[in-house]
Structure formats: structure tokens, C-alpha cells
mmCIF file of C-alpha atoms and ligand atoms in Angstrom:
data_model
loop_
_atom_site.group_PDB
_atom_site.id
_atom_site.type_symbol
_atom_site.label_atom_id
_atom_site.label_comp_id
_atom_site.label_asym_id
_atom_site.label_seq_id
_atom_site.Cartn_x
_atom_site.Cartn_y
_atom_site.Cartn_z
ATOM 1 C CA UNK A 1 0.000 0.000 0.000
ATOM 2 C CA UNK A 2 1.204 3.570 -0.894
ATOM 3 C CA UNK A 3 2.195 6.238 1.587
ATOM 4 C CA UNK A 4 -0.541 8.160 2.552
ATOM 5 C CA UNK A 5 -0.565 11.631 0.904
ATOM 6 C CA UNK A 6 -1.564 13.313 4.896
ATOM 7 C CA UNK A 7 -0.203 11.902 7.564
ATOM 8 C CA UNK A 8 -1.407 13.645 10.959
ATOM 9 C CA UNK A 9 -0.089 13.294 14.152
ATOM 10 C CA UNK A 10 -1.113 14.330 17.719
ATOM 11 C CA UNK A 11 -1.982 18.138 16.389
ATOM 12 C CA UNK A 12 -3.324 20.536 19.052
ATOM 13 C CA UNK A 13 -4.213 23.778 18.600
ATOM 14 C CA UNK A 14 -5.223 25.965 21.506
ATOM 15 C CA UNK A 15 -7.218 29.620 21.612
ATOM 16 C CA UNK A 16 -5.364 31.369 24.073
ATOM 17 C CA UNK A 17 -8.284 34.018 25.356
ATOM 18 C CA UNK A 18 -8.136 35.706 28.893
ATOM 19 C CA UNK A 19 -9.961 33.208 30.446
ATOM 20 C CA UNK A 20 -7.640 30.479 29.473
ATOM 21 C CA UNK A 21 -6.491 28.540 26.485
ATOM 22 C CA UNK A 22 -9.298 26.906 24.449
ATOM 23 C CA UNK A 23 -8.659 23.450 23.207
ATOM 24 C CA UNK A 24 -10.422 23.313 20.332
ATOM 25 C CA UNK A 25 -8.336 20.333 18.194
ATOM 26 C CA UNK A 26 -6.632 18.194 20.927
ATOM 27 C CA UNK A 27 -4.630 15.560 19.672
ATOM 28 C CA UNK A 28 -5.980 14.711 16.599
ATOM 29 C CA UNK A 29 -3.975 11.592 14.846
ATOM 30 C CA UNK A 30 -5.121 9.920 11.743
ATOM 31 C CA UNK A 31 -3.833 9.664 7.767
ATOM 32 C CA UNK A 32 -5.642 9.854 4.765
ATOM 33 C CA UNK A 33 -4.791 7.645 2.153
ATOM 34 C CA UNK A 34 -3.633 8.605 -1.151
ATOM 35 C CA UNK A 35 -6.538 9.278 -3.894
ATOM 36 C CA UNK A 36 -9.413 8.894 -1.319
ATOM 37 C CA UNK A 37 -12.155 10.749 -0.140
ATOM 38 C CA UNK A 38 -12.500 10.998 3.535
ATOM 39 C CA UNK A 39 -15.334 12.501 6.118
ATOM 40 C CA UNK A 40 -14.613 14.461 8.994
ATOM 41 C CA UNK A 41 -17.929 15.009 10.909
ATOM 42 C CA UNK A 42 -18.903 16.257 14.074
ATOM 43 C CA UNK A 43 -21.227 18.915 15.796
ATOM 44 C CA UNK A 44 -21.063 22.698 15.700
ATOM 45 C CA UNK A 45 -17.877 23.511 17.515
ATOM 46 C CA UNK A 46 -16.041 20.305 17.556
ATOM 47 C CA UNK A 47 -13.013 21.668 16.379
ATOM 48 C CA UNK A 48 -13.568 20.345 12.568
ATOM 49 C CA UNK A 49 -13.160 23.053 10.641
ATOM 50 C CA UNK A 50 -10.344 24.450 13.235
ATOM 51 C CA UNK A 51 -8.569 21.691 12.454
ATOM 52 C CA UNK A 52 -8.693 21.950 8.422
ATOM 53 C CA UNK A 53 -7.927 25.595 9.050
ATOM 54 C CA UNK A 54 -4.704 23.761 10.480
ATOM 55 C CA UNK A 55 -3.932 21.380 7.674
ATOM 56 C CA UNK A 56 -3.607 24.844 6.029
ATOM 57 C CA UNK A 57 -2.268 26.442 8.482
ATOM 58 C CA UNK A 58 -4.494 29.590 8.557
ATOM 59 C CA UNK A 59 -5.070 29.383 12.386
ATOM 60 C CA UNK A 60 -4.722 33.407 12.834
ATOM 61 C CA UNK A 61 -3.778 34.365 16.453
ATOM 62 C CA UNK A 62 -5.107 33.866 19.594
ATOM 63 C CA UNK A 63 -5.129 30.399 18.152
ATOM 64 C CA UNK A 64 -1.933 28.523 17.716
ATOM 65 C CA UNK A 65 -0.826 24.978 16.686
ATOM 66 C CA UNK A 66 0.721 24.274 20.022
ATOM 67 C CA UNK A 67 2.254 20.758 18.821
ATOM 68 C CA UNK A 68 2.609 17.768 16.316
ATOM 69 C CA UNK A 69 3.104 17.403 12.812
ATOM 70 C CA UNK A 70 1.001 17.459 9.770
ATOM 71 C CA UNK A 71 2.789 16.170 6.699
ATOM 72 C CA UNK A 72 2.066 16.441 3.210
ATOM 73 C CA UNK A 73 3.615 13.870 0.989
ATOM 74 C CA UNK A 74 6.861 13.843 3.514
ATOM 75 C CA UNK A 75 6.801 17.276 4.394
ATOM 76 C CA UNK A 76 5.880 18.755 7.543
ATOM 77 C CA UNK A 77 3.720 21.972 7.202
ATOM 78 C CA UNK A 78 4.037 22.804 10.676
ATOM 79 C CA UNK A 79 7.578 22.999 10.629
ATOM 80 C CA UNK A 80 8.572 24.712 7.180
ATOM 81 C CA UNK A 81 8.412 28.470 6.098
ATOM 82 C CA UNK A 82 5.868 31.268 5.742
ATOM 83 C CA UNK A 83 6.511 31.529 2.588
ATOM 84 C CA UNK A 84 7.116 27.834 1.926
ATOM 85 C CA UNK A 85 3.763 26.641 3.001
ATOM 86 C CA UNK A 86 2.621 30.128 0.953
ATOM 87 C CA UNK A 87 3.830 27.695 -2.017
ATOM 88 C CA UNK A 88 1.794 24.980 -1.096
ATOM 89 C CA UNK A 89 -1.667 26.357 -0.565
ATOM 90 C CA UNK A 90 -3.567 26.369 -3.698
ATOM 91 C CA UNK A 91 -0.776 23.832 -5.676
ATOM 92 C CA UNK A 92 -0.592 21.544 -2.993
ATOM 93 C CA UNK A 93 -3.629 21.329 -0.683
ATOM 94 C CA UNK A 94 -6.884 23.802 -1.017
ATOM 95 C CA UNK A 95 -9.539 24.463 1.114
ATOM 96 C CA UNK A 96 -12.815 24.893 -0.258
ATOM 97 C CA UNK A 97 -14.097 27.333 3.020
ATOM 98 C CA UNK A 98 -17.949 27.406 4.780
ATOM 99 C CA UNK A 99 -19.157 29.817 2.494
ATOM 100 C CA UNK A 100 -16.731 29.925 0.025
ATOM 101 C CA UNK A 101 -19.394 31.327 -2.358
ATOM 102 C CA UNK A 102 -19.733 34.585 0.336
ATOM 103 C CA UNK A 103 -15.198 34.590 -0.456
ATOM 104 C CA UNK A 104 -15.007 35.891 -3.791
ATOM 105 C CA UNK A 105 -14.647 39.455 -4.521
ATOM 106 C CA UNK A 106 -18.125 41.306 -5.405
ATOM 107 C CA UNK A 107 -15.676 43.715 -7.652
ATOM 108 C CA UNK A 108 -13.887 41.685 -10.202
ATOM 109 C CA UNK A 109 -14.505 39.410 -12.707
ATOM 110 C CA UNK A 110 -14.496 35.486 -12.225
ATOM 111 C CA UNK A 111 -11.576 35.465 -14.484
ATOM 112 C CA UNK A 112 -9.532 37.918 -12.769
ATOM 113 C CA UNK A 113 -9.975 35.133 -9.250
ATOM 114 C CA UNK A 114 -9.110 32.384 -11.073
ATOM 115 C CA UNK A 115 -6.240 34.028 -12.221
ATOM 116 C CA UNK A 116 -4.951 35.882 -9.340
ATOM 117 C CA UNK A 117 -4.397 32.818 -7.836
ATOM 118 C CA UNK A 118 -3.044 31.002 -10.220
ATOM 119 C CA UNK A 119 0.034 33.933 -11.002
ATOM 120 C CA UNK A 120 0.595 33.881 -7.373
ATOM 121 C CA UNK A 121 2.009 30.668 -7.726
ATOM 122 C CA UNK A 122 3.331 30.385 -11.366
ATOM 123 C CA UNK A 123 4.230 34.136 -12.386
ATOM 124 C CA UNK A 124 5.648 32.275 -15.706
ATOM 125 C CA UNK A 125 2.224 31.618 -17.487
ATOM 126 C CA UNK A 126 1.534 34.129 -20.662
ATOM 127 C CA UNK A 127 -2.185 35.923 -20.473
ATOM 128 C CA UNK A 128 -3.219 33.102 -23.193
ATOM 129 C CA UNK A 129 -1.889 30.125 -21.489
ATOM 130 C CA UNK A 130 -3.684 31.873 -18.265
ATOM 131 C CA UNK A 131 -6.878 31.926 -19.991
ATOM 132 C CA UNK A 132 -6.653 28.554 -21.498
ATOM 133 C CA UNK A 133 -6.580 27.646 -17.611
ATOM 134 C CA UNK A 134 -9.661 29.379 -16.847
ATOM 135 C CA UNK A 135 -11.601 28.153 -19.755
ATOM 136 C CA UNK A 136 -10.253 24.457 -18.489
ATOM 137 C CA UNK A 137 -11.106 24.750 -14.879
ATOM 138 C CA UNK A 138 -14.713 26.129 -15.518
ATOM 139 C CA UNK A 139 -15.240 23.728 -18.096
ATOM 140 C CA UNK A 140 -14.246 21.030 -15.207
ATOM 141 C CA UNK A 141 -16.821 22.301 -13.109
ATOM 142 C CA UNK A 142 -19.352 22.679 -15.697
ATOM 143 C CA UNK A 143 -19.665 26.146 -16.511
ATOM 144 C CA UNK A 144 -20.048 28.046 -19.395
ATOM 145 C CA UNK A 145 -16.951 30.011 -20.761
ATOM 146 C CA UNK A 146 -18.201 33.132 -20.573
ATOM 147 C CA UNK A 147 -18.756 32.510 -16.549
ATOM 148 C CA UNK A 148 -14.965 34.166 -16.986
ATOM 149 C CA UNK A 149 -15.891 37.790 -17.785
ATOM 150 C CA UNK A 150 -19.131 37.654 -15.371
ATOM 151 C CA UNK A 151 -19.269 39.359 -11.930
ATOM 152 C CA UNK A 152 -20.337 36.840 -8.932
ATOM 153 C CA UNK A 153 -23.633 39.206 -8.403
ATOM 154 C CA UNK A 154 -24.332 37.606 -11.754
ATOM 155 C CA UNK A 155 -23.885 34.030 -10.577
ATOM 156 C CA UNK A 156 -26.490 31.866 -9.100
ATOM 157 C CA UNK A 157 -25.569 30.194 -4.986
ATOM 158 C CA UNK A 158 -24.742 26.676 -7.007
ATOM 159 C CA UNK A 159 -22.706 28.676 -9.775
ATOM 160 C CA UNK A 160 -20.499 30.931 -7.237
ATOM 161 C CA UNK A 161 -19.623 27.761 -5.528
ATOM 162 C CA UNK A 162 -18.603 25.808 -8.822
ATOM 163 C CA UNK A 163 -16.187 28.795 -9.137
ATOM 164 C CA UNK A 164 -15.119 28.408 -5.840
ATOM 165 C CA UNK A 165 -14.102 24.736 -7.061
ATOM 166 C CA UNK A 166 -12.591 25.870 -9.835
ATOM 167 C CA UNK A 167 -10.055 28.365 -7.964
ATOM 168 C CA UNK A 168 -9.301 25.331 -5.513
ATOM 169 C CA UNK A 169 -8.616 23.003 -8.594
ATOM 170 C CA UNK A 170 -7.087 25.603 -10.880
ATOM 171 C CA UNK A 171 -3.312 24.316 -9.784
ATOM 172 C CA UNK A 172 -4.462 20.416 -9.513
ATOM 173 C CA UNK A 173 -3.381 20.211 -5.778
ATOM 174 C CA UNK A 174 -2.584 16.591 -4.259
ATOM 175 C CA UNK A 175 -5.441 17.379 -1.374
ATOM 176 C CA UNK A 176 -8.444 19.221 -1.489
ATOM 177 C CA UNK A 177 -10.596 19.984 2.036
ATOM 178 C CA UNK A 178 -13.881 20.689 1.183
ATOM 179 C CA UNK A 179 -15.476 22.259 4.748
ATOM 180 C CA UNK A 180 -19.270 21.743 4.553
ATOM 181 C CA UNK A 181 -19.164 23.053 0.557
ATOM 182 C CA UNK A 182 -22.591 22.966 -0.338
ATOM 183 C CA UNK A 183 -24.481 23.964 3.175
ATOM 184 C CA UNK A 184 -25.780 26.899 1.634
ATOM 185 C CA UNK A 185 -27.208 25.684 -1.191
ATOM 186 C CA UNK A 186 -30.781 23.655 -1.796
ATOM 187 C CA UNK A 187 -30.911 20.412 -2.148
ATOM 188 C CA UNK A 188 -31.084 20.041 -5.763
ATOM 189 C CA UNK A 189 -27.812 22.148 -6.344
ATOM 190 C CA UNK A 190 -26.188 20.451 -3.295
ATOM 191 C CA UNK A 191 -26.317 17.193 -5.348
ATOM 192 C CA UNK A 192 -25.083 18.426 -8.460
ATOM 193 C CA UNK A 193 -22.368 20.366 -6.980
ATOM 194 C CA UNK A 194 -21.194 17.455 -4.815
ATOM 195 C CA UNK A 195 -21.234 15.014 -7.956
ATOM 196 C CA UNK A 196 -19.088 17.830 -9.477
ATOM 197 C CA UNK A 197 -16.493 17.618 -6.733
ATOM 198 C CA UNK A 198 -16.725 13.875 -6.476
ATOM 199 C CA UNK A 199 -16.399 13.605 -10.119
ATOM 200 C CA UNK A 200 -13.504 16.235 -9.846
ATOM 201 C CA UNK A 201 -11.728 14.062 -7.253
ATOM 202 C CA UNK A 202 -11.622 10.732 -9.331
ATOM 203 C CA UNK A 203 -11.035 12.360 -12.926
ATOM 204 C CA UNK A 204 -7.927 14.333 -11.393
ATOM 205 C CA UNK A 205 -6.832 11.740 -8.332
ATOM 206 C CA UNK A 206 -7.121 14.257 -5.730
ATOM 207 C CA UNK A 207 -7.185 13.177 -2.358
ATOM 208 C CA UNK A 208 -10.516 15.037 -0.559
ATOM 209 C CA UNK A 209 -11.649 15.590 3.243
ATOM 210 C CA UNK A 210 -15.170 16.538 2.967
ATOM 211 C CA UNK A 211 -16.228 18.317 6.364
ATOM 212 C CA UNK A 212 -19.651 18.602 7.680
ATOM 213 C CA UNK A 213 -22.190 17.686 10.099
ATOM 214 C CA UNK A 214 -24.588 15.533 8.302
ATOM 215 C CA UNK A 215 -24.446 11.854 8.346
ATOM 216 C CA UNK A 216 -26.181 11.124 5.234
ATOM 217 C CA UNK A 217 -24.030 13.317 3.394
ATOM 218 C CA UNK A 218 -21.140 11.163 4.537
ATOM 219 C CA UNK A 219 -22.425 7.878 3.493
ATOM 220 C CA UNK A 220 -22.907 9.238 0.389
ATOM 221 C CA UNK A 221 -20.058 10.932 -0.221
ATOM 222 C CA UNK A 222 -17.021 9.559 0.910
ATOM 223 C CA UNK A 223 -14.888 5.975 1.953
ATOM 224 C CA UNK A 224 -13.212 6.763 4.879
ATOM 225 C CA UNK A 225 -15.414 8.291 8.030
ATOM 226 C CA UNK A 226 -13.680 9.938 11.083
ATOM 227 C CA UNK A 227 -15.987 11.113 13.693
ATOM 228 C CA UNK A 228 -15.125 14.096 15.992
ATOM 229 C CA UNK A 229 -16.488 15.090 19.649
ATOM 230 C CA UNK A 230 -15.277 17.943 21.504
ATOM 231 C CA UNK A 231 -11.407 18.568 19.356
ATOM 232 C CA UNK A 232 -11.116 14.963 19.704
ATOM 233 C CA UNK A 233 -11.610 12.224 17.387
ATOM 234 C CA UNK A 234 -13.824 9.510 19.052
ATOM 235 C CA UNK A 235 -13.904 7.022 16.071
ATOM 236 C CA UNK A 236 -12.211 6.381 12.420
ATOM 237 C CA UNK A 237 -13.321 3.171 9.773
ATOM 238 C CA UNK A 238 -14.239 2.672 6.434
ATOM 239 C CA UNK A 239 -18.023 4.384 6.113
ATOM 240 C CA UNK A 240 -19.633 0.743 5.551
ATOM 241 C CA UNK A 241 -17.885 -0.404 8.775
ATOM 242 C CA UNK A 242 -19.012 2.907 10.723
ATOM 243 C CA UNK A 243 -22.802 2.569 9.492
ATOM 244 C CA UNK A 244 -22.783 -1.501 9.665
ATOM 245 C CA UNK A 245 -21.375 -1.544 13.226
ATOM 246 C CA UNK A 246 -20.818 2.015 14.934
ATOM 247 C CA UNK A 247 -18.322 1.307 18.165
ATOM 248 C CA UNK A 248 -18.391 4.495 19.934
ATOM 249 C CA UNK A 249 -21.536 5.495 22.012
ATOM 250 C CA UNK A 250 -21.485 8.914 19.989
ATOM 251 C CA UNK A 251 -21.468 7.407 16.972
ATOM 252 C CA UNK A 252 -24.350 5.090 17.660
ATOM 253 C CA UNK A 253 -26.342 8.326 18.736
ATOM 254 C CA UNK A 254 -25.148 10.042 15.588
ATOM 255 C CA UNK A 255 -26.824 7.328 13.215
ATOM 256 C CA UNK A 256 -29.610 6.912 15.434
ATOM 257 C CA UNK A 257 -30.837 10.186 14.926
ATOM 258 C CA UNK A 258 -30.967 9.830 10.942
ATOM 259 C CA UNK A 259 -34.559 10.557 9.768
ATOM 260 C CA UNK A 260 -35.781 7.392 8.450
ATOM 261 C CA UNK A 261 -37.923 7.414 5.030
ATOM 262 C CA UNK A 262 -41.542 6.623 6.390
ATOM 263 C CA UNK A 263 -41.104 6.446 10.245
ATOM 264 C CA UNK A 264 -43.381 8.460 12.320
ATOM 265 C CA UNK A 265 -42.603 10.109 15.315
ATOM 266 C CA UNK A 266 -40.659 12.893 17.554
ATOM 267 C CA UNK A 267 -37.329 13.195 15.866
ATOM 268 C CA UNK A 268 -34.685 12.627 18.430
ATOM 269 C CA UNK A 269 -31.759 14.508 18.723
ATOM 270 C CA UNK A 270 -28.587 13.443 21.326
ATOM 271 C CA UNK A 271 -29.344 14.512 24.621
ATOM 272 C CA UNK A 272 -26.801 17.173 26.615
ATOM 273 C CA UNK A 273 -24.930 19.819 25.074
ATOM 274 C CA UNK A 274 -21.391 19.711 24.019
ATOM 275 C CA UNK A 275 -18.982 20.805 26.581
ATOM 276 C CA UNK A 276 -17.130 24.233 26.900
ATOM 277 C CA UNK A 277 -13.848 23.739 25.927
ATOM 278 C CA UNK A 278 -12.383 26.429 28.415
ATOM 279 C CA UNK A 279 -13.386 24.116 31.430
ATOM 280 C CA UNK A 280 -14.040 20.531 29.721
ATOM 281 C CA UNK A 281 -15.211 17.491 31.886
ATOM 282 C CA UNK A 282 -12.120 15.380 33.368
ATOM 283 C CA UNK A 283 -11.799 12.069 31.728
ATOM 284 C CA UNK A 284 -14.032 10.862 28.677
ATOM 285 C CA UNK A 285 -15.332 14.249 27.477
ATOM 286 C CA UNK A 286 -18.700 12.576 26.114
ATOM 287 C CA UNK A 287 -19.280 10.954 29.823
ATOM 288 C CA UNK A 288 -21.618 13.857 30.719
ATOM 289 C CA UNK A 289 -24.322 12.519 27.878
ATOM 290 C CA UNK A 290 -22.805 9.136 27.667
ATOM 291 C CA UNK A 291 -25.912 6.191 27.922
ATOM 292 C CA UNK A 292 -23.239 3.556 28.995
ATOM 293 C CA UNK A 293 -20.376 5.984 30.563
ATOM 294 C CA UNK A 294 -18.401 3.964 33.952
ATOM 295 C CA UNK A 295 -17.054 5.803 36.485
ATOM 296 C CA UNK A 296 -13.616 5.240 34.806
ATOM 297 C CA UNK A 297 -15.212 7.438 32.260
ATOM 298 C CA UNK A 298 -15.118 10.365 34.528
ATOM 299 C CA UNK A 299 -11.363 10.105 35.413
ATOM 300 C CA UNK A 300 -9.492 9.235 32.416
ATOM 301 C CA UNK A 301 -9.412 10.333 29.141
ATOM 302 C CA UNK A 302 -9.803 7.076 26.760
ATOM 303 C CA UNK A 303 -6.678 6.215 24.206
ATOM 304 C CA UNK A 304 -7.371 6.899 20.874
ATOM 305 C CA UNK A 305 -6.486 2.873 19.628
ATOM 306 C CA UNK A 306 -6.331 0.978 16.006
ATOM 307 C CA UNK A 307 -8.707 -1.883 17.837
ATOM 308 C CA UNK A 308 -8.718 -3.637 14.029
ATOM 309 C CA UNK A 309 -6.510 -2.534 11.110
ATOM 310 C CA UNK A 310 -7.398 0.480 9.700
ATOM 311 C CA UNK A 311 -10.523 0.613 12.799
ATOM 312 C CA UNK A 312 -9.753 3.205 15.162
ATOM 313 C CA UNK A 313 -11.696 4.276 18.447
ATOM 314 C CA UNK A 314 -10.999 6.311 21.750
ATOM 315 C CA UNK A 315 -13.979 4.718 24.127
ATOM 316 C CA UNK A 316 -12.917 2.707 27.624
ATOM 317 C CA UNK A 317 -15.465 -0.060 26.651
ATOM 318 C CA UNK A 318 -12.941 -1.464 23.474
ATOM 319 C CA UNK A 319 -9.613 -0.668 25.671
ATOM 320 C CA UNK A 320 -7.876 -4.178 26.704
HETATM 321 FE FE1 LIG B 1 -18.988 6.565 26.884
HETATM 322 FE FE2 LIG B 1 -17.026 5.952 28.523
HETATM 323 FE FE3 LIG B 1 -16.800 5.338 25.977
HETATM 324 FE FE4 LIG B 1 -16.657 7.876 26.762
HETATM 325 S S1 LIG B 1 -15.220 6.253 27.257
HETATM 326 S S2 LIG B 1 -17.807 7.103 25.064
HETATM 327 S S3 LIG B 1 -18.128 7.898 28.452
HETATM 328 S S4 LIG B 1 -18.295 4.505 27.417
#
């Protein structure tokens, strides 16, 4: 098996605020493998997109990456240069942002984005070989040519976002993170758009971590699942394995609250809040809404274990 193209280890990074430091990613360690498309999901707040803001490292102060190492195809981007890693945004690993659409500039044409970041990394390219480019990357996310000399205030939700695709593909980086890309759009466009990306990330081998909150979306979307609680990551399996046989109790509660086609009933949602991350809970830091927490729950925090290969899970109930 090949190297994986991310390879993450034990990444923290802390708010530091006057009230004390906020642990929003805490110890994250996982690796996506080369060419795949992985989930990250989790609530609101659970350090998700904190912690693709750190792949890219974008984490503007009070936050920090206080330690571990985040490596790109065998090279650490927490360790290199400003301007090194300034290199490997957009022709190495891109972030599709929430909101991306809301990103691009109300006061220039769609050609003029795509471009601007494309001579920011290759100040070599002629105007004609630059808009050869443009007409190739919209074309890639199926849209018309003349999408180039439009202004976004011209574009539809689904089109702005395509663009948005097209800026994060326009150097054909190795990684693409893709943080909850269509949430703003209807349902209908959400579709297209993600068969766009997912089309995107075969056709050109990229590897993608697709971010978000729904379930559903996962299962559709993606082959590896890791789940997040809290800037921790509670489990990590293939999707099939996750939905066939969840292992951690947050998990379970996660699928359980899918909407099922044709039930009836109150729609359950998991009980508790999530905690504050300024003061969090000692020990497991789901044990406060935990349906099968022990009191070892409440005192140590549970290793985060490969139980199976390539099955990972940080719950006391699978330790040995
Ligand atoms: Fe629940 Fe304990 Fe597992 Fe945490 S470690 S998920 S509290 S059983």
C-alpha cells in the first residue's frame, strides 16, 4: 500500500483568550490515504473546521498549533516556512471554506480570481496560457466560458460555488478539504455540486476531506469516516464499517438520529450539550451525555487505539 498523501499526528491547537487557552483540536492523529475521499464530521464547535484551518495552516492568532506534525507527501507543514507553506496552498492542498461562495470578490470578474491565484504561484504563465486555464477549470466544473468575464452578483448560490471549485482546482493540488461546501445551497444544487467535486476528485486523483455535520451526506459521499467530539476524534473506519457496526456510544447516537424514510414520530436529537472547551469534563469528554459511561469514564481520558486494522476508536469499553 502507498504512503498516505496526509499523515497527521497528535496536532493541538489551543485559543489562548483571557480566560484560558481553548482546546479546540486536541490531539488529533489519523492519515488519509492517497486518492481517497475521507469525512470528517462532528457537531457545531467540535473543532472540525479548526482543524482543516490547520492542515492549512491559517489558524490566525489567539489560536496557535501548540504541537505535532502534519505532513504532506513527507513534508511537515508545521515545521517549514511562511513563505514555503505560501507555495503549497492552492498547488498543494486547497480548502474549499464554509461559504466559500460569500469569499469571492463582489468587484472583479471570475476570471480575474481564477487568475490571481493562479500567477501567485506560477508568475511564468503568458495571459493566453492563463486563460486557457480558466476556460479548463470552468469547463471542469461545468460552466459556461463566458462565466470568466461575469461578476459573482451575476452568478447563481450553485454557480459561485462551482467557481469556488474551480479556484481550488485551478493548480491540480494533491489534497483538497472541502469544509461543509454545499451547506448553503438547496438540495437540488447540493447534489449536483457534490457530484461535481466527487467527479472532480476521481477524474484528477485528488485526495478530498469533505467536512460537515450531516451523516447522510457522509455515506454518500465519501470511503473513509472519522468522527469528531469535543477537538477529539472519538472514532475512524471505512463508512460501511461505521454505518454496519458504529463502536463508539457517539457514533451510535449520531446514526440513530438519521430521519428514516416513512417512520413516524418525535425526531430525536442526542441529549446534553457539548462541553465548553475552556473548562471541559475530566476524563471521557462525552461521559456527561454518555448512555453507557463507567465511572472510569469520569477520570481518564480514553486512548485513541487501532482496535482492528485500519478501525480506530478512543472509548474505555474497546480498551484491553
Ligand atoms: Fe462513553 Fe465511557 Fe466510551 Fe466515553 S469512554 S464514550 S463515556 S463509554
Amino acid at each position: 500500500m502507498s504512503a498516505p498523501i496526509l499523515k497527521v499526528n497528535d496536532v493541538r491547537v489551543y485559543y489562548h483568550t483571557e480566560a484560558g487557552a481553548v482546546k479546540a483540536v486536541d490531539g488529533v492523529t489519523l492519515d488519509v490515504p492517497r486518492g481517497m475521499k475521507m469525512g470528517l464530521v462532528g457537531e457545531s464547535g467540535c473543532g472540525k473546521s479548526t482543524l482543516a484551518m490547520a492542515f492549512m495552516r491559517l489558524i490566525k492568532p489567539p489560536g496557535r498549533i501548540e504541537t505535532g506534525q502534519i505532513e504532506l507527501d513527507g513534508t511537515d507543514l508545521v515545521a517549514i516556512s511562511e513563505e514555503h507553506m505560501r507555495r503549497v496552498r492552492l498547488n498543494e492542498i486547497s480548502l474549499i471554506p464554509q461559504g466559500a461562495m460569500n469569499s469571492l470578490s463582489p468587484v472583479a470578474r471570475v476570471r480575474k480570481q481564477i487568475i490571481d491565484g493562479i500567477r501567485d504561484h506560477d508568475g511564468r504563465m503568458t495571459q493566453a496560457e492563463l486563460n486557457d486555464r480558466v476556460e479548463e477549470v470552468l469547463e471542469a466544473v461545468d460552466l459556461r466560458p463566458e462565466v470568466a468575464d461575469m461578476f459573482p452578483h451575476e452568478l447563481s448560490g450553485g454557480m459561485k460555488q462551482r467557481v469556488c471549485v474551480a479556484i481550488a482546482i485551478s493548480l491540480r493540488p494533491k489534497v483538497i478539504i472541502a469544509d461543509e461546501p454545499t451547506s448553503a445551497l438547496d438540495v437540488v444544487v447540493q447534489r449536483q455540486v457534490m457530484e461535481t467535486i466527487q467527479r472532480l476528485q476521481q477524474e484528477l486523483g485528488i485526495s478530498m476531506i469533505l467536512i460537515g455535520h450531516d451523516m447522510g451526506l457522509m455515506a454518500q459521499s465519501v470511503e473513509r469516516l472519522a468522527v469528531m467530539y469535543s477537538g477529539r476524534l472519538a472514532e475512524l473506519a471505512d463508512v460501511d464499517a461505521i454505518f454496519e457496526e458504529p463502536l463508539h456510544p457517539y457514533t451510535q447516537l449520531l446514526i440513530s438520529t438519521l430521519p428514516v424514510l416513512g417512520a413516524r414520530g418525535v425526531f430525536r436529537g442526542i441529549p446534553g450539550i457539548t462541553p465548553s472547551l475552556l473548562t471541559p469534563p475530566p476524563g471521557c469528554l462525552f461521559h456527561p451525555r454518555c448512555p453507557e459511561a463507567q465511572e472510569i469514564c469520569q477520570q481518564k481520558v480514553p486512548a485513541w487505539q487501532e482496535i482492528r486494522p485500519g478501525r480506530w476508536v478512543a472509548c474505555h469499553k474497546y480498551e484491553v
